[in-house]
Short mmCIF file of C-alpha atoms in Angstrom, two decimals:
data_model
loop_
_atom_site.label_atom_id
_atom_site.label_comp_id
_atom_site.label_asym_id
_atom_site.label_seq_id
_atom_site.Cartn_x
_atom_site.Cartn_y
_atom_site.Cartn_z
CA UNK R 1 12.24 -13.38 8.52
CA UNK R 2 12.55 -15.08 11.64
CA UNK R 3 11.81 -18.51 13.58
CA UNK R 4 9.38 -19.68 16.20
CA UNK R 5 8.80 -22.76 18.66
CA UNK R 6 6.07 -25.13 19.40
CA UNK R 7 2.24 -23.54 20.18
CA UNK R 8 -0.50 -24.61 21.65
CA UNK R 9 -3.47 -23.23 20.48
CA UNK R 10 -7.53 -22.89 20.12
CA UNK R 11 -10.45 -23.92 17.99
CA UNK R 12 -12.09 -21.17 15.83
CA UNK R 13 -15.83 -21.75 14.69
CA UNK R 14 -15.67 -22.37 11.02
CA UNK R 15 -19.68 -21.14 10.83
CA UNK R 16 -18.63 -17.77 9.92
CA UNK R 17 -15.46 -17.44 8.71
CA UNK R 18 -14.34 -14.31 10.90
CA UNK R 19 -10.90 -14.99 12.12
CA UNK R 20 -10.20 -11.81 14.42
CA UNK R 21 -13.97 -11.58 15.76
CA UNK R 22 -13.06 -7.39 16.76
CA UNK R 23 -16.96 -7.05 17.21
CA UNK R 24 -15.99 -9.34 20.62
CA UNK R 25 -12.74 -7.73 21.51
CA UNK R 26 -12.89 -4.95 24.19
CA UNK R 27 -11.40 -1.60 23.17
CA UNK R 28 -7.82 -1.01 24.52
CA UNK R 29 -4.42 -2.42 24.75
CA UNK R 30 -4.48 -6.76 23.89
CA UNK R 31 -5.03 -8.80 21.06
CA UNK R 32 -8.52 -10.14 19.98
CA UNK R 33 -10.45 -12.99 21.74
CA UNK R 34 -9.15 -16.69 20.77
CA UNK R 35 -5.65 -15.36 19.33
CA UNK R 36 -2.41 -16.25 20.99
CA UNK R 37 0.95 -14.13 20.62
CA UNK R 38 4.56 -15.76 20.64
CA UNK R 39 7.16 -13.09 21.02
CA UNK R 40 10.52 -14.29 18.37
CA UNK R 41 13.24 -15.60 20.42
CA UNK R 42 15.25 -13.04 22.22
CA UNK R 43 12.54 -10.08 21.14
CA UNK R 44 9.90 -8.61 23.02
CA UNK R 45 6.56 -8.79 21.09
CA UNK R 46 5.44 -5.75 19.41
CA UNK R 47 1.87 -3.85 21.42
CA UNK R 48 -1.36 -4.87 20.47
CA UNK R 49 -4.51 -2.70 20.54
CA UNK R 50 -7.97 -2.54 19.70
CA UNK R 51 -9.31 0.73 18.08
CA UNK R 52 -12.25 2.53 17.04
CA UNK R 53 -12.40 3.61 13.82
CA UNK R 54 -15.85 4.89 12.91
CA UNK R 55 -18.38 2.38 13.82
CA UNK R 56 -15.93 -0.25 13.28
CA UNK R 57 -13.04 -2.01 15.44
CA UNK R 58 -9.50 -2.41 13.83
CA UNK R 59 -6.20 -4.25 15.54
CA UNK R 60 -3.47 -1.84 15.44
CA UNK R 61 0.04 -3.39 15.95
CA UNK R 62 3.06 -0.94 16.81
CA UNK R 63 6.63 -1.78 17.49
CA UNK R 64 10.30 -0.84 17.34
CA UNK R 65 13.01 -3.41 16.75
CA UNK R 66 10.77 -5.95 18.00
CA UNK R 67 9.06 -9.29 16.47
CA UNK R 68 5.97 -11.60 17.46
CA UNK R 69 3.61 -14.39 15.76
CA UNK R 70 0.07 -13.66 16.25
CA UNK R 71 -2.28 -16.81 15.51
CA UNK R 72 -5.19 -18.64 15.70
CA UNK R 73 -4.63 -22.18 15.91
CA UNK R 74 -6.64 -24.23 13.30
CA UNK R 75 -5.70 -27.76 13.97
CA UNK R 76 -9.01 -28.90 15.22
CA UNK R 77 -10.85 -27.05 12.52
CA UNK R 78 -10.32 -29.19 9.35
CA UNK R 79 -10.67 -26.31 6.69
CA UNK R 80 -11.03 -27.47 3.33
CA UNK R 81 -8.99 -27.13 0.33
CA UNK R 82 -10.74 -24.27 -1.79
CA UNK R 83 -11.24 -21.69 0.77
CA UNK R 84 -10.15 -18.10 0.12
CA UNK R 85 -8.33 -15.59 2.77
CA UNK R 86 -9.56 -12.08 2.82
CA UNK R 87 -8.12 -9.38 4.31
CA UNK R 88 -7.99 -5.57 5.08
CA UNK R 89 -4.84 -3.49 6.12
CA UNK R 90 -3.47 -0.05 6.04
CA UNK R 91 0.38 0.80 7.11
CA UNK R 92 0.90 4.24 8.70
CA UNK R 93 4.66 3.70 9.58
CA UNK R 94 7.39 1.01 8.23
CA UNK R 95 10.91 0.71 8.39
CA UNK R 96 12.38 2.49 5.93
CA UNK R 97 15.46 0.51 5.16
CA UNK R 98 13.23 -2.89 5.22
CA UNK R 99 14.30 -4.88 1.92
CA UNK R 100 12.64 -8.53 1.65
CA UNK R 101 15.40 -9.49 -0.94
CA UNK R 102 18.62 -9.14 1.75
CA UNK R 103 18.54 -11.18 4.95
CA UNK R 104 19.80 -8.28 7.03
CA UNK R 105 16.75 -6.17 6.34
CA UNK R 106 13.85 -8.70 6.01
CA UNK R 107 11.49 -6.64 8.11
CA UNK R 108 7.85 -6.10 7.31
CA UNK R 109 5.48 -3.74 9.22
CA UNK R 110 2.37 -6.38 8.71
CA UNK R 111 2.42 -9.88 7.44
CA UNK R 112 -0.45 -12.20 7.04
CA UNK R 113 0.80 -15.88 7.18
CA UNK R 114 -1.05 -19.15 6.53
CA UNK R 115 0.68 -22.06 8.09
CA UNK R 116 0.07 -25.67 6.23
CA UNK R 117 0.77 -28.94 7.97
CA UNK R 118 3.03 -30.50 11.17
CA UNK R 119 0.11 -30.74 13.45
CA UNK R 120 2.33 -31.55 15.99
CA UNK R 121 3.84 -28.50 15.90
CA UNK R 122 2.95 -25.14 14.26
CA UNK R 123 6.30 -23.65 13.79
CA UNK R 124 9.84 -25.22 14.13
CA UNK R 125 8.87 -28.46 11.94
CA UNK R 126 8.38 -30.02 8.38
CA UNK R 127 5.13 -27.73 7.84
CA UNK R 128 5.17 -24.97 5.39
CA UNK R 129 4.15 -21.63 5.67
CA UNK R 130 3.29 -18.53 3.06
CA UNK R 131 3.55 -14.99 4.09
CA UNK R 132 1.36 -12.56 2.45
CA UNK R 133 3.87 -9.27 3.48
CA UNK R 134 3.74 -5.42 2.99
CA UNK R 135 6.90 -4.56 1.54
CA UNK R 136 8.74 -1.79 0.73
CA UNK R 137 10.73 -0.79 -2.38
CA UNK R 138 11.06 -4.43 -4.27
CA UNK R 139 9.74 -5.20 -7.81
CA UNK R 140 5.67 -5.41 -7.65
CA UNK R 141 5.25 -9.13 -7.69
CA UNK R 142 8.41 -10.23 -5.90
CA UNK R 143 7.86 -13.71 -4.19
CA UNK R 144 10.91 -16.07 -3.01
CA UNK R 145 11.74 -18.67 -0.52
CA UNK R 146 12.76 -17.02 2.85
CA UNK R 147 16.44 -16.56 3.94
CA UNK R 148 15.20 -18.33 7.15
CA UNK R 149 14.16 -21.81 5.26
CA UNK R 150 12.90 -23.18 1.70
CA UNK R 151 9.45 -24.23 3.47
CA UNK R 152 8.82 -20.71 4.03
CA UNK R 153 7.51 -18.58 1.27
CA UNK R 154 7.35 -14.79 0.91
CA UNK R 155 5.34 -12.84 -1.21
CA UNK R 156 4.94 -8.93 -1.45
CA UNK R 157 1.68 -7.60 -1.99
CA UNK R 158 1.95 -4.19 -1.14
CA UNK R 159 4.78 -2.14 -0.97
CA UNK R 160 6.21 1.58 -0.07
CA UNK R 161 3.60 3.68 -2.41
CA UNK R 162 0.67 2.13 -0.71
CA UNK R 163 1.42 3.22 2.86
CA UNK R 164 -1.41 5.33 4.35
CA UNK R 165 -4.37 4.28 3.14
CA UNK R 166 -6.80 0.48 3.30
CA UNK R 167 -6.02 -2.04 0.92
CA UNK R 168 -7.71 -5.13 0.21
CA UNK R 169 -6.73 -8.36 -0.67
CA UNK R 170 -7.72 -12.11 -1.10
CA UNK R 171 -5.47 -15.47 -1.66
CA UNK R 172 -6.53 -18.78 -3.05
CA UNK R 173 -4.78 -20.57 -0.61
CA UNK R 174 -4.69 -24.22 -2.45
CA UNK R 175 -4.17 -22.62 -5.66
CA UNK R 176 -0.75 -20.36 -4.04
CA UNK R 177 0.66 -23.60 -2.03
CA UNK R 178 0.47 -25.53 -5.45
CA UNK R 179 2.20 -23.17 -7.72
CA UNK R 180 4.72 -22.54 -4.88
CA UNK R 181 5.62 -26.15 -4.00
CA UNK R 182 4.13 -28.09 -6.84
CA UNK R 183 1.88 -30.36 -4.96
CA UNK R 184 -1.52 -30.31 -3.17
CA UNK R 185 -1.27 -28.99 0.31
CA UNK R 186 -1.77 -30.32 3.50
CA UNK R 187 -4.22 -29.48 5.95
CA UNK R 188 -4.06 -26.00 6.95
CA UNK R 189 -3.24 -25.75 11.06
CA UNK R 190 -2.62 -21.70 11.79
CA UNK R 191 -3.52 -18.40 10.74
CA UNK R 192 -2.01 -15.73 11.74
CA UNK R 193 -0.36 -11.81 11.52
CA UNK R 194 3.14 -10.70 12.09
CA UNK R 195 4.92 -7.51 12.69
CA UNK R 196 8.73 -8.01 12.62
CA UNK R 197 11.35 -4.98 12.63
CA UNK R 198 13.67 -6.84 14.51
CA UNK R 199 16.29 -7.09 11.56
CA UNK R 200 16.55 -3.01 10.83
CA UNK R 201 15.47 -1.96 14.32
CA UNK R 202 12.95 0.44 12.46
CA UNK R 203 9.23 1.82 13.72
CA UNK R 204 6.53 0.11 12.28
CA UNK R 205 2.46 0.75 12.97
CA UNK R 206 -0.07 -1.20 11.17
CA UNK R 207 -3.61 -2.06 11.31
CA UNK R 208 -5.96 -4.57 10.25
CA UNK R 209 -9.89 -4.62 10.28
CA UNK R 210 -10.69 -7.70 8.41
CA UNK R 211 -9.36 -11.20 8.26
CA UNK R 212 -11.67 -13.95 7.28
CA UNK R 213 -11.79 -17.31 5.81
CA UNK R 214 -14.31 -18.26 3.11
CA UNK R 215 -15.64 -21.56 2.75
CA UNK R 216 -16.00 -23.13 -0.76
CA UNK R 217 -19.83 -22.77 -1.36
CA UNK R 218 -20.36 -26.81 -1.09
CA UNK R 219 -18.93 -26.16 2.50
CA UNK R 220 -20.22 -22.85 3.21
CA UNK R 221 -23.90 -23.55 2.15
CA UNK R 222 -23.99 -20.63 -0.30
CA UNK R 223 -25.25 -21.74 -3.34
CA UNK R 224 -25.63 -18.58 -5.16
#
């Protein structure tokens, strides 16, 4: 796990909950509209590419010994408590020696992360971050503070046995924050994706086809 510096950002339209906006992206190299990339200090960013997958599109992230934060800035979005984050990812290649339990091997082919608080600077300050990470051979259910900071928490949601196929997940962000830090969360200020292979120098290829934030029914207008 790695550090990052101060970032500026963009505003998300909260009417749809779609964070990736792949339907608006053109096939080819580059990330999806409205997202920003911040390479980890001393490393180059992985390659981002929009690819066709049948009738749909996916965002592919691939790199070797690289690391970067890809994110949407939500500081002006006023994300309400009780929002549910949903995503679908698959890992095609991953560093074989990665291990979240070991600082020198804490790499992941794909992580979904949520930034809470610290409205003036998304990273590098007093905010807190939860990483939902694709792991390796760690025990199922592994979760712990990052080797970098107690303000960063790692949750392993998939591992080596889950490579190759699409995996769908959801997270109650308010409930997870309360379980980890035993208090109500501050505002969500960013949601993003990360691939980091800088510790092991290994190769990673991962794809994401959905990343959406579903608002509570009272906010989203769904009364069903």
